[in-house]
Coordinates of N, CA and C and ligand atoms in Angstrom, one line a residue:
X1 N 0.8 -1.2 0.0 CA 0.0 0.0 0.0 C 0.9 1.2 0.0
X2 N 0.6 2.2 -0.9 CA 1.4 3.4 -1.0 C 0.9 4.4 0.1
X3 N 1.8 4.7 1.0 CA 1.4 5.6 2.1 C 2.3 6.8 2.0
X4 N 1.7 8.0 1.9 CA 2.5 9.2 1.8 C 3.2 9.5 3.1
X5 N 4.4 10.1 3.0 CA 5.2 10.4 4.2 C 4.6 11.5 5.0
X6 N 5.1 11.7 6.3 CA 4.6 12.8 7.1 C 5.6 14.0 7.0
X7 N 5.1 15.2 6.8 CA 5.9 16.3 6.7 C 5.9 17.0 8.1
X8 N 7.1 17.2 8.7 CA 7.2 17.8 10.0 C 8.0 19.0 9.9
X9 N 7.5 20.1 10.4 CA 8.2 21.4 10.4 C 8.7 21.7 11.8
X10 N 10.0 22.0 12.0 CA 10.5 22.3 13.3 C 11.1 23.7 13.3
X11 N 10.5 24.5 14.2 CA 10.9 25.9 14.3 C 11.3 26.2 15.7
X12 N 11.8 27.4 16.0 CA 12.1 27.8 17.3 C 13.1 28.9 17.3
X13 N 13.2 29.8 18.3 CA 14.1 30.9 18.3 C 15.5 30.4 18.1
X14 N 16.3 31.3 17.4 CA 17.7 31.0 17.2 C 18.4 30.6 18.5
X15 N 19.1 29.5 18.5 CA 19.9 29.1 19.7 C 19.1 28.2 20.6
X16 N 17.8 27.9 20.3 CA 17.0 27.1 21.2 C 17.5 25.6 21.2
X17 N 18.1 25.2 20.1 CA 18.7 23.9 20.0 C 18.1 23.0 18.9
X18 N 17.5 23.7 17.9 CA 16.8 22.9 16.8 C 17.8 21.9 16.1
X19 N 19.0 22.5 15.7 CA 20.0 21.6 15.0 C 20.4 20.4 15.9
X20 N 20.6 20.7 17.2 CA 21.1 19.7 18.1 C 20.1 18.6 18.3
X21 N 18.8 19.1 18.5 CA 17.7 18.1 18.7 C 17.4 17.3 17.5
X22 N 17.5 17.9 16.3 CA 17.3 17.2 15.0 C 18.4 16.2 14.8
X23 N 19.6 16.5 15.1 CA 20.7 15.5 15.0 C 20.4 14.3 15.8
X24 N 19.9 14.5 17.1 CA 19.6 13.4 17.9 C 18.4 12.6 17.4
X25 N 17.4 13.3 16.9 CA 16.3 12.6 16.3 C 16.7 11.7 15.2
X26 N 17.7 12.1 14.4 CA 18.1 11.3 13.3 C 18.9 10.1 13.7
X27 N 19.4 10.2 15.0 CA 20.1 9.0 15.5 C 19.2 8.0 16.1
X28 N 18.0 8.4 16.5 CA 17.0 7.5 17.1 C 15.9 7.0 16.2
X29 N 15.9 7.6 15.0 CA 14.7 7.3 14.1 C 15.3 7.1 12.6
X30 N 14.9 6.0 12.0 CA 15.2 5.8 10.6 C 14.1 6.3 9.8
X31 N 14.3 6.1 8.5 CA 13.2 6.5 7.5 C 12.8 8.0 7.5
X32 N 13.8 8.8 8.0 CA 13.5 10.2 8.0 C 14.4 10.9 6.9
X33 N 13.9 11.9 6.3 CA 14.7 12.7 5.3 C 14.8 14.1 5.8
X34 N 16.0 14.6 6.0 CA 16.2 16.0 6.4 C 16.3 16.9 5.1
X35 N 15.4 17.9 5.0 CA 15.5 18.7 3.8 C 16.6 19.7 4.0
X36 N 17.7 19.6 3.2 CA 18.8 20.6 3.2 C 18.4 21.9 2.5
X37 N 18.3 23.0 3.3 CA 17.9 24.2 2.8 C 19.0 24.9 2.0
X38 N 18.5 25.9 1.2 CA 19.5 26.8 0.5 C 19.5 28.1 1.3
X39 N 20.7 28.7 1.4 CA 20.8 30.0 2.1 C 21.9 30.8 1.4
X40 N 21.7 32.2 1.6 CA 22.8 33.1 1.2 C 23.7 33.4 2.4
X41 N 23.4 32.9 3.6 CA 24.3 33.2 4.8 C 25.6 32.5 4.5
X42 N 26.6 33.1 5.1 CA 28.0 32.5 5.0 C 28.1 31.2 5.9
X43 N 28.8 30.2 5.4 CA 28.9 29.0 6.3 C 29.7 29.3 7.6
X44 N 29.2 28.6 8.7 CA 29.9 28.7 9.9 C 31.0 27.7 9.9
X45 N 32.0 27.9 10.8 CA 33.1 26.8 10.8 C 32.5 25.5 11.0
X46 N 32.9 24.5 10.1 CA 32.4 23.1 10.3 C 31.2 22.8 9.4
X47 N 30.5 23.8 8.9 CA 29.4 23.6 8.1 C 29.8 23.2 6.7
X48 N 29.1 22.1 6.2 CA 29.5 21.6 4.9 C 28.4 21.9 3.9
X49 N 28.9 22.4 2.7 CA 28.0 22.7 1.6 C 27.3 21.4 1.2
X50 N 25.9 21.4 1.1 CA 25.2 20.2 0.7 C 24.8 19.3 1.8
X51 N 25.4 19.5 3.0 CA 25.0 18.7 4.2 C 24.2 19.6 5.2
X52 N 24.8 20.7 5.6 CA 24.0 21.6 6.5 C 23.1 22.5 5.7
X53 N 23.7 23.1 4.7 CA 22.9 24.0 3.8 C 23.5 23.8 2.4
X54 N 22.8 24.3 1.4 CA 23.4 24.6 0.1 C 23.7 26.1 0.1
X55 N 24.9 26.4 0.1 CA 25.3 27.8 0.2 C 25.3 28.5 -1.2
X56 N 24.5 29.6 -1.3 CA 24.3 30.2 -2.6 C 24.6 31.7 -2.5
X57 N 24.9 32.2 -3.7 CA 24.9 33.7 -3.8 C 23.5 34.2 -3.9
X58 N 23.3 35.5 -3.7 CA 22.0 36.1 -3.9 C 21.4 35.9 -5.3
X59 N 22.3 36.0 -6.3 CA 21.9 35.9 -7.7 C 21.4 34.4 -7.9
X60 N 22.1 33.5 -7.4 CA 21.7 32.0 -7.6 C 20.4 31.8 -6.9
X61 N 20.2 32.3 -5.6 CA 19.0 32.1 -4.9 C 17.8 32.7 -5.6
X62 N 18.0 34.0 -6.1 CA 16.9 34.7 -6.7 C 16.5 34.0 -8.0
X63 N 17.5 33.4 -8.7 CA 17.2 32.6 -9.9 C 16.3 31.4 -9.5
X64 N 16.7 30.7 -8.4 CA 15.9 29.5 -8.0 C 14.4 29.9 -7.6
X65 N 14.3 31.1 -7.1 CA 12.9 31.6 -6.7 C 12.1 31.8 -8.0
X66 N 12.8 32.5 -9.0 CA 12.1 32.8 -10.3 C 11.7 31.5 -11.0
X67 N 12.5 30.5 -10.9 CA 12.2 29.3 -11.7 C 11.3 28.3 -10.9
X68 N 10.8 28.8 -9.8 CA 9.8 28.0 -9.0 C 10.4 26.8 -8.3
X69 N 11.7 26.8 -8.0 CA 12.3 25.7 -7.4 C 12.2 25.6 -5.9
X70 N 11.6 26.7 -5.3 CA 11.5 26.8 -3.8 C 10.1 26.4 -3.4
X71 N 10.0 25.5 -2.4 CA 8.7 25.2 -1.8 C 8.2 26.4 -1.0
X72 N 9.2 27.0 -0.3 CA 9.0 28.2 0.4 C 10.3 28.9 0.6
X73 N 10.3 30.2 0.9 CA 11.6 30.9 1.3 C 11.2 32.1 2.1
X74 N 12.2 32.6 2.8 CA 12.0 33.8 3.7 C 13.4 34.5 3.8
X75 N 13.3 35.7 4.2 CA 14.5 36.5 4.6 C 14.6 36.5 6.1
X76 N 15.7 36.0 6.6 CA 15.9 35.9 8.1 C 17.2 36.7 8.4
X77 N 17.1 37.7 9.2 CA 18.3 38.5 9.5 C 19.2 38.9 8.3
X78 N 18.5 39.3 7.3 CA 19.2 39.8 6.1 C 19.6 38.8 5.1
X79 N 19.4 37.5 5.3 CA 19.7 36.5 4.4 C 18.5 35.7 3.9
X80 N 18.6 35.2 2.7 CA 17.6 34.3 2.2 C 17.8 32.9 2.7
X81 N 16.7 32.2 3.0 CA 16.7 30.8 3.4 C 15.5 30.2 2.6
X82 N 15.7 29.0 2.0 CA 14.6 28.4 1.4 C 14.7 26.9 1.2
X83 N 13.5 26.2 1.0 CA 13.4 24.8 1.0 C 13.2 24.4 -0.5
X84 N 14.2 23.6 -1.0 CA 14.0 23.1 -2.4 C 12.8 22.2 -2.5
X85 N 12.0 22.4 -3.5 CA 10.7 21.8 -3.6 C 10.7 20.3 -4.0
X86 N 11.5 20.0 -5.1 CA 11.4 18.7 -5.7 C 11.8 17.6 -4.8
X87 N 12.9 17.8 -4.0 CA 13.4 16.7 -3.1 C 12.3 16.4 -2.1
X88 N 11.7 17.4 -1.5 CA 10.7 17.2 -0.5 C 9.5 16.4 -1.1
X89 N 9.0 16.9 -2.2 CA 7.9 16.2 -2.9 C 8.2 14.7 -3.1
X90 N 9.4 14.5 -3.7 CA 9.7 13.1 -4.1 C 9.8 12.2 -2.9
X91 N 10.4 12.7 -1.8 CA 10.5 11.8 -0.6 C 9.1 11.5 0.0
X92 N 8.3 12.6 0.1 CA 6.9 12.4 0.6 C 6.1 11.3 -0.2
X93 N 6.3 11.5 -1.5 CA 5.5 10.5 -2.4 C 6.0 9.1 -2.3
X94 N 7.3 9.0 -1.9 CA 7.9 7.7 -1.7 C 7.5 7.1 -0.4
X95 N 6.8 7.9 0.5 CA 6.4 7.4 1.8 C 7.4 7.7 2.9
X96 N 8.4 8.5 2.5 CA 9.4 8.9 3.6 C 9.0 10.1 4.4
X97 N 9.3 10.1 5.6 CA 8.9 11.2 6.5 C 10.0 12.3 6.3
X98 N 9.5 13.5 6.2 CA 10.4 14.6 5.9 C 10.4 15.7 7.0
X99 N 11.6 16.1 7.4 CA 11.8 17.1 8.5 C 12.4 18.4 7.9
X100 N 11.7 19.5 8.2 CA 12.2 20.8 7.8 C 12.6 21.6 9.0
X101 N 13.7 22.2 9.0 CA 14.1 23.2 10.1 C 14.0 24.6 9.5
X102 N 12.9 25.2 9.7 CA 12.7 26.5 9.1 C 12.1 27.5 10.1
X103 N 12.2 28.8 9.7 CA 11.6 29.8 10.6 C 10.1 30.0 10.4
X104 N 9.5 31.0 11.1 CA 8.1 31.1 11.2 C 7.4 31.5 9.9
X105 N 8.0 32.4 9.1 CA 7.4 32.8 7.8 C 7.3 31.6 6.9
X106 N 8.3 30.8 6.8 CA 8.4 29.6 6.0 C 7.3 28.6 6.5
X107 N 7.2 28.4 7.8 CA 6.3 27.5 8.4 C 4.9 27.9 8.0
X108 N 4.6 29.2 8.0 CA 3.3 29.7 7.7 C 2.9 29.3 6.2
X109 N 3.9 29.5 5.3 CA 3.7 29.2 3.9 C 3.5 27.7 3.7
X110 N 4.3 26.9 4.4 CA 4.2 25.5 4.2 C 2.7 25.0 4.7
X111 N 2.3 25.6 5.8 CA 1.0 25.2 6.3 C -0.1 25.6 5.3
X112 N 0.1 26.7 4.6 CA -0.9 27.1 3.6 C -1.0 26.1 2.4
X113 N 0.2 25.7 2.0 CA 0.3 24.8 0.8 C 0.0 23.4 1.2
X114 N 0.4 23.0 2.4 CA 0.3 21.6 2.8 C -0.3 21.6 4.3
X115 N -1.6 21.8 4.4 CA -2.2 21.9 5.7 C -2.0 20.6 6.6
X116 N -1.7 19.5 5.9 CA -1.5 18.3 6.7 C -0.2 18.3 7.4
X117 N 0.7 19.2 7.2 CA 2.0 19.2 7.8 C 1.9 19.4 9.3
X118 N 2.8 18.7 10.1 CA 2.8 18.9 11.6 C 3.8 20.0 11.9
X119 N 3.3 21.0 12.6 CA 4.2 22.2 12.9 C 4.6 22.1 14.4
X120 N 5.9 22.0 14.6 CA 6.4 21.9 16.0 C 7.2 23.1 16.3
X121 N 7.0 23.7 17.5 CA 7.8 24.8 17.9 C 8.6 24.5 19.2
X122 N 9.9 24.6 19.1 CA 10.8 24.3 20.3 C 10.9 25.6 21.1
X123 N 10.6 25.4 22.4 CA 10.8 26.5 23.3 C 12.0 26.4 24.2
X124 N 12.6 27.4 24.6 CA 13.7 27.3 25.6 C 13.1 27.2 27.0
X125 N 13.8 26.6 28.0 CA 13.3 26.5 29.3 C 13.1 27.9 29.9
X126 N 13.9 28.9 29.5 CA 13.7 30.3 29.9 C 14.4 31.2 28.9
X127 N 14.1 32.5 28.9 CA 14.8 33.4 28.0 C 16.3 33.6 28.3
X128 N 16.6 33.6 29.6 CA 18.0 33.6 30.1 C 18.8 32.5 29.5
X129 N 18.2 31.3 29.5 CA 18.9 30.1 29.0 C 19.0 30.2 27.5
X130 N 18.0 30.8 26.8 CA 18.1 31.0 25.4 C 19.3 31.9 25.0
X131 N 19.4 33.0 25.8 CA 20.5 33.9 25.5 C 21.9 33.2 25.8
X132 N 21.9 32.4 26.8 CA 23.1 31.6 27.2 C 23.5 30.7 26.0
X133 N 22.5 30.0 25.5 CA 22.8 29.0 24.4 C 23.3 29.8 23.1
X134 N 22.6 30.9 22.8 CA 22.9 31.6 21.6 C 24.3 32.2 21.7
X135 N 24.6 32.8 22.8 CA 25.9 33.5 23.0 C 27.0 32.4 23.1
X136 N 26.6 31.3 23.9 CA 27.6 30.2 24.1 C 28.0 29.5 22.9
X137 N 27.1 29.5 21.9 CA 27.4 28.8 20.6 C 28.6 29.4 19.9
X138 N 28.7 30.7 20.2 CA 29.9 31.5 19.7 C 30.1 31.5 18.2
X139 N 29.0 31.6 17.5 CA 29.1 31.5 16.0 C 28.7 32.9 15.4
X140 N 28.1 33.8 16.2 CA 27.7 35.1 15.7 C 28.3 36.2 16.4
X141 N 28.5 37.3 15.7 CA 29.0 38.5 16.4 C 27.8 39.2 17.2
X142 N 28.2 40.2 18.1 CA 27.2 40.7 19.0 C 26.0 41.3 18.3
X143 N 26.2 41.9 17.1 CA 25.1 42.6 16.4 C 24.2 41.5 15.9
X144 N 24.7 40.4 15.4 CA 23.9 39.3 14.8 C 23.1 38.7 16.0
X145 N 23.7 38.5 17.1 CA 23.0 37.9 18.3 C 21.9 38.8 18.7
X146 N 22.1 40.1 18.7 CA 21.0 41.1 19.1 C 19.9 41.0 18.0
X147 N 20.2 40.9 16.8 CA 19.2 40.8 15.7 C 18.4 39.5 15.9
X148 N 19.1 38.4 16.2 CA 18.4 37.1 16.4 C 17.5 37.1 17.6
X149 N 17.9 37.8 18.7 CA 17.0 37.8 19.9 C 15.8 38.7 19.6
X150 N 16.0 39.7 18.8 CA 14.9 40.6 18.4 C 13.8 39.8 17.6
X151 N 14.4 39.0 16.6 CA 13.5 38.2 15.8 C 12.8 37.1 16.7
X152 N 13.5 36.6 17.7 CA 12.9 35.6 18.6 C 11.7 36.1 19.3
X153 N 11.8 37.4 19.7 CA 10.7 38.0 20.4 C 9.4 38.1 19.5
X154 N 9.7 38.5 18.3 CA 8.5 38.6 17.3 C 7.9 37.2 17.1
X155 N 8.8 36.2 16.8 CA 8.4 34.8 16.6 C 7.6 34.3 17.7
X156 N 8.1 34.5 19.0 CA 7.4 33.9 20.1 C 6.0 34.5 20.3
X157 N 5.8 35.7 19.9 CA 4.5 36.3 19.9 C 3.5 35.6 18.9
X158 N 4.1 35.3 17.8 CA 3.2 34.8 16.7 C 3.0 33.3 16.7
X159 N 3.9 32.6 17.4 CA 3.9 31.1 17.3 C 2.6 30.4 17.8
X160 N 2.1 30.9 19.0 CA 0.9 30.2 19.5 C -0.2 29.9 18.6
X161 N -0.5 30.8 17.7 CA -1.7 30.5 16.8 C -1.3 29.7 15.6
X162 N -0.1 29.6 15.3 CA 0.3 28.9 14.1 C 0.6 27.4 14.3
X163 N 1.4 27.1 15.4 CA 2.0 25.8 15.5 C 1.0 24.8 16.2
X164 N 1.2 23.5 15.9 CA 0.3 22.5 16.4 C 0.9 21.9 17.7
X165 N 2.2 21.9 17.9 CA 2.9 21.3 19.1 C 3.9 22.2 19.6
X166 N 4.1 22.2 20.9 CA 5.2 23.0 21.6 C 6.0 22.1 22.5
X167 N 7.3 22.1 22.3 CA 8.1 21.2 23.1 C 9.2 22.1 23.8
X168 N 9.3 22.0 25.1 CA 10.4 22.7 25.8 C 11.7 21.9 25.7
X169 N 12.7 22.5 25.1 CA 14.0 21.8 24.9 C 14.8 21.9 26.2
X170 N 14.4 21.1 27.2 CA 15.2 21.1 28.5 C 16.4 20.2 28.3
X171 N 16.1 18.9 28.0 CA 17.1 17.9 27.7 C 17.0 17.5 26.3
X172 N 18.1 17.5 25.5 CA 18.0 17.1 24.1 C 17.3 15.8 23.9
X173 N 17.7 14.8 24.7 CA 17.1 13.5 24.5 C 15.6 13.5 24.6
X174 N 15.1 14.2 25.6 CA 13.6 14.2 25.8 C 12.9 14.9 24.7
X175 N 13.5 16.0 24.2 CA 12.9 16.8 23.1 C 12.9 15.9 21.8
X176 N 14.0 15.2 21.6 CA 14.1 14.4 20.4 C 13.0 13.2 20.4
X177 N 12.9 12.6 21.6 CA 11.9 11.5 21.8 C 10.4 12.1 21.6
X178 N 10.2 13.3 22.0 CA 8.9 13.9 21.9 C 8.6 14.1 20.4
X179 N 9.6 14.6 19.6 CA 9.3 14.8 18.2 C 9.1 13.4 17.5
X180 N 9.9 12.4 17.9 CA 9.7 11.1 17.3 C 8.3 10.6 17.6
X181 N 7.8 10.8 18.8 CA 6.4 10.4 19.1 C 5.4 11.1 18.3
X182 N 5.6 12.4 18.1 CA 4.6 13.2 17.3 C 4.6 12.6 15.9
X183 N 5.7 12.4 15.3 CA 5.7 11.9 13.9 C 5.0 10.5 13.9
X184 N 5.3 9.7 14.9 CA 4.6 8.4 15.0 C 3.1 8.6 15.0
X185 N 2.6 9.5 15.8 CA 1.2 9.8 15.9 C 0.6 10.3 14.5
X186 N 1.4 11.2 13.9 CA 0.9 11.8 12.7 C 0.8 10.8 11.5
X187 N 1.6 9.7 11.7 CA 1.5 8.6 10.6 C 0.1 8.0 10.6
X188 N -0.6 8.1 11.7 CA -2.0 7.6 11.7 C -3.0 8.6 11.4
X189 N -2.6 9.8 11.0 CA -3.6 10.9 10.7 C -4.4 10.5 9.5
X190 N -5.5 11.2 9.3 CA -6.4 10.9 8.1 C -5.6 11.2 6.8
X191 N -4.9 12.3 6.8 CA -4.2 12.6 5.6 C -3.1 11.6 5.2
X192 N -2.3 11.2 6.3 CA -1.3 10.2 6.0 C -1.8 8.9 5.6
X193 N -3.1 8.6 6.1 CA -3.7 7.2 5.8 C -4.6 7.2 4.6
X194 N -4.6 8.4 3.8 CA -5.5 8.5 2.7 C -5.5 7.3 1.8
X195 N -4.3 7.0 1.3 CA -4.2 5.9 0.3 C -4.7 4.6 0.8
X196 N -4.2 4.3 2.1 CA -4.6 3.1 2.7 C -6.1 3.0 2.8
X197 N -6.7 4.0 3.3 CA -8.2 4.1 3.5 C -8.9 3.8 2.1
X198 N -8.3 4.5 1.1 CA -9.0 4.3 -0.3 C -8.9 2.9 -0.7
X199 N -7.8 2.3 -0.5 CA -7.6 0.9 -1.0 C -8.5 -0.1 -0.2
X200 N -8.6 0.1 1.1 CA -9.5 -0.8 1.9 C -10.9 -0.6 1.5
X201 N -11.3 0.7 1.3 CA -12.7 0.9 0.9 C -13.0 0.3 -0.5
X202 N -12.0 0.3 -1.4 CA -12.2 -0.3 -2.7 C -12.4 -1.8 -2.5
X203 N -11.6 -2.4 -1.7 CA -11.7 -3.8 -1.4 C -13.0 -4.2 -0.8
X204 N -13.5 -3.3 0.1 CA -14.7 -3.5 0.8 C -15.9 -3.5 -0.2
X205 N -15.8 -2.6 -1.2 CA -16.8 -2.5 -2.2 C -16.9 -3.8 -3.0
X206 N -15.8 -4.5 -3.2 CA -15.8 -5.7 -4.0 C -16.3 -6.9 -3.2
X207 N -16.4 -6.7 -1.9 CA -17.0 -7.8 -1.0 C -18.4 -8.1 -1.4
X208 N -19.1 -7.0 -1.6 CA -20.6 -7.1 -1.8 C -21.0 -7.8 -3.1
Ligands
ADP301 P1 19.5 26.3 16.8 O1 19.7 25.3 15.7 O2 18.1 26.3 17.3 O3 19.9 27.7 16.4 P2 21.7 24.9 18.1 O4 21.3 23.4 17.9 O5 22.8 25.4 17.3 O6 20.4 25.9 18.0 O7 22.0 25.0 19.7 C1 22.5 26.2 20.2 C2 23.4 25.9 21.4 O8 22.6 25.4 22.5 C3 24.5 24.9 21.1 O9 25.7 25.3 21.7 C4 23.9 23.6 21.7 O10 25.0 22.7 22.0 C5 23.2 24.1 22.9 N1 22.0 23.3 23.3 C6 21.1 22.7 22.4 N2 20.1 22.0 23.1 C7 20.5 22.1 24.4 C8 19.9 21.6 25.7 N3 18.8 20.9 25.7 N4 20.6 21.9 26.8 C9 21.7 22.7 26.8 N5 22.3 23.2 25.7 C10 21.7 22.9 24.5
5GP302 P1 20.7 29.6 11.0 O1 21.4 30.8 10.3 O2 20.8 29.7 12.5 O3 21.2 28.3 10.5 O4 19.2 29.7 10.7 C1 18.4 30.8 10.9 C2 16.9 30.5 10.8 O5 16.6 30.2 9.4 C3 16.5 29.4 11.7 O6 15.3 29.8 12.3 C4 16.2 28.3 10.7 O7 15.1 27.5 11.2 C5 15.7 29.1 9.5 N1 15.8 28.3 8.2 C6 16.7 27.4 7.8 N2 16.5 26.9 6.6 C7 15.3 27.5 6.2 C8 14.5 27.4 5.0 O8 14.7 26.7 4.1 N3 13.4 28.2 5.0 C9 13.0 29.1 6.0 N4 11.9 29.8 5.9 N5 13.8 29.2 7.1 C10 14.9 28.4 7.2

């Protein structure tokens, strides 16, 4: 039976631990596909082109927008970020579950196009701890940290009405397990089970 994969969107303020929790999720769960985004932001030390992001120039990114290759895109702190459409579509139709790590504007657009997507928002245990994690990561200068905290404040205000699930990232392991459980639950949703239901109903028709 052909079952469509579950699309899960993970968002949260910069520094809350999205990347860390998603890495753990991929260690405890198979059959997941991480959608590698495109961005015009410069790579951080250790980030690999094609693994963490596809790093692009502004011109390249704008070309991809014009040719309709982006499922969604947004400007975050002065840089473009976007999800390549074809890879996500292909994996979902193959029955693979897909995880996106995207910010709130992107999440809103995904929900419009694919209302069946599960939208998860990661929360910090406190704002003090969020600051500690963001500064402690040591990847951004003071100005960028301030910009990201400002964006976090806006996001946190808008998140409650958009997202389906909220997880406090206290311990990485707990947060990863909660996401795994949500995906498991979503696999039984009406939209994920559409093809299975159709087939069973067809078989039932033939019974009579
Ligand atoms: P994001 O992808 O949301 O910007 P990162 O995954 O880069 O965040 O995490 C930011 C920092 O917080 C990293 O230094 C990471 O090791 C740390 N971190 C992530 N999750 C936790 C946690 N549950 N407890 C303590 N530190 C964490
Ligand atoms: P960072 O620069 O810390 O890697 O990411 C900054 C923000 O961009 C994060 O909130 C992350 O979730 C978001 N982001 C990463 N990829 C995408 C994408 O493809 N689309 C959108 N809309 N946001 C993204």
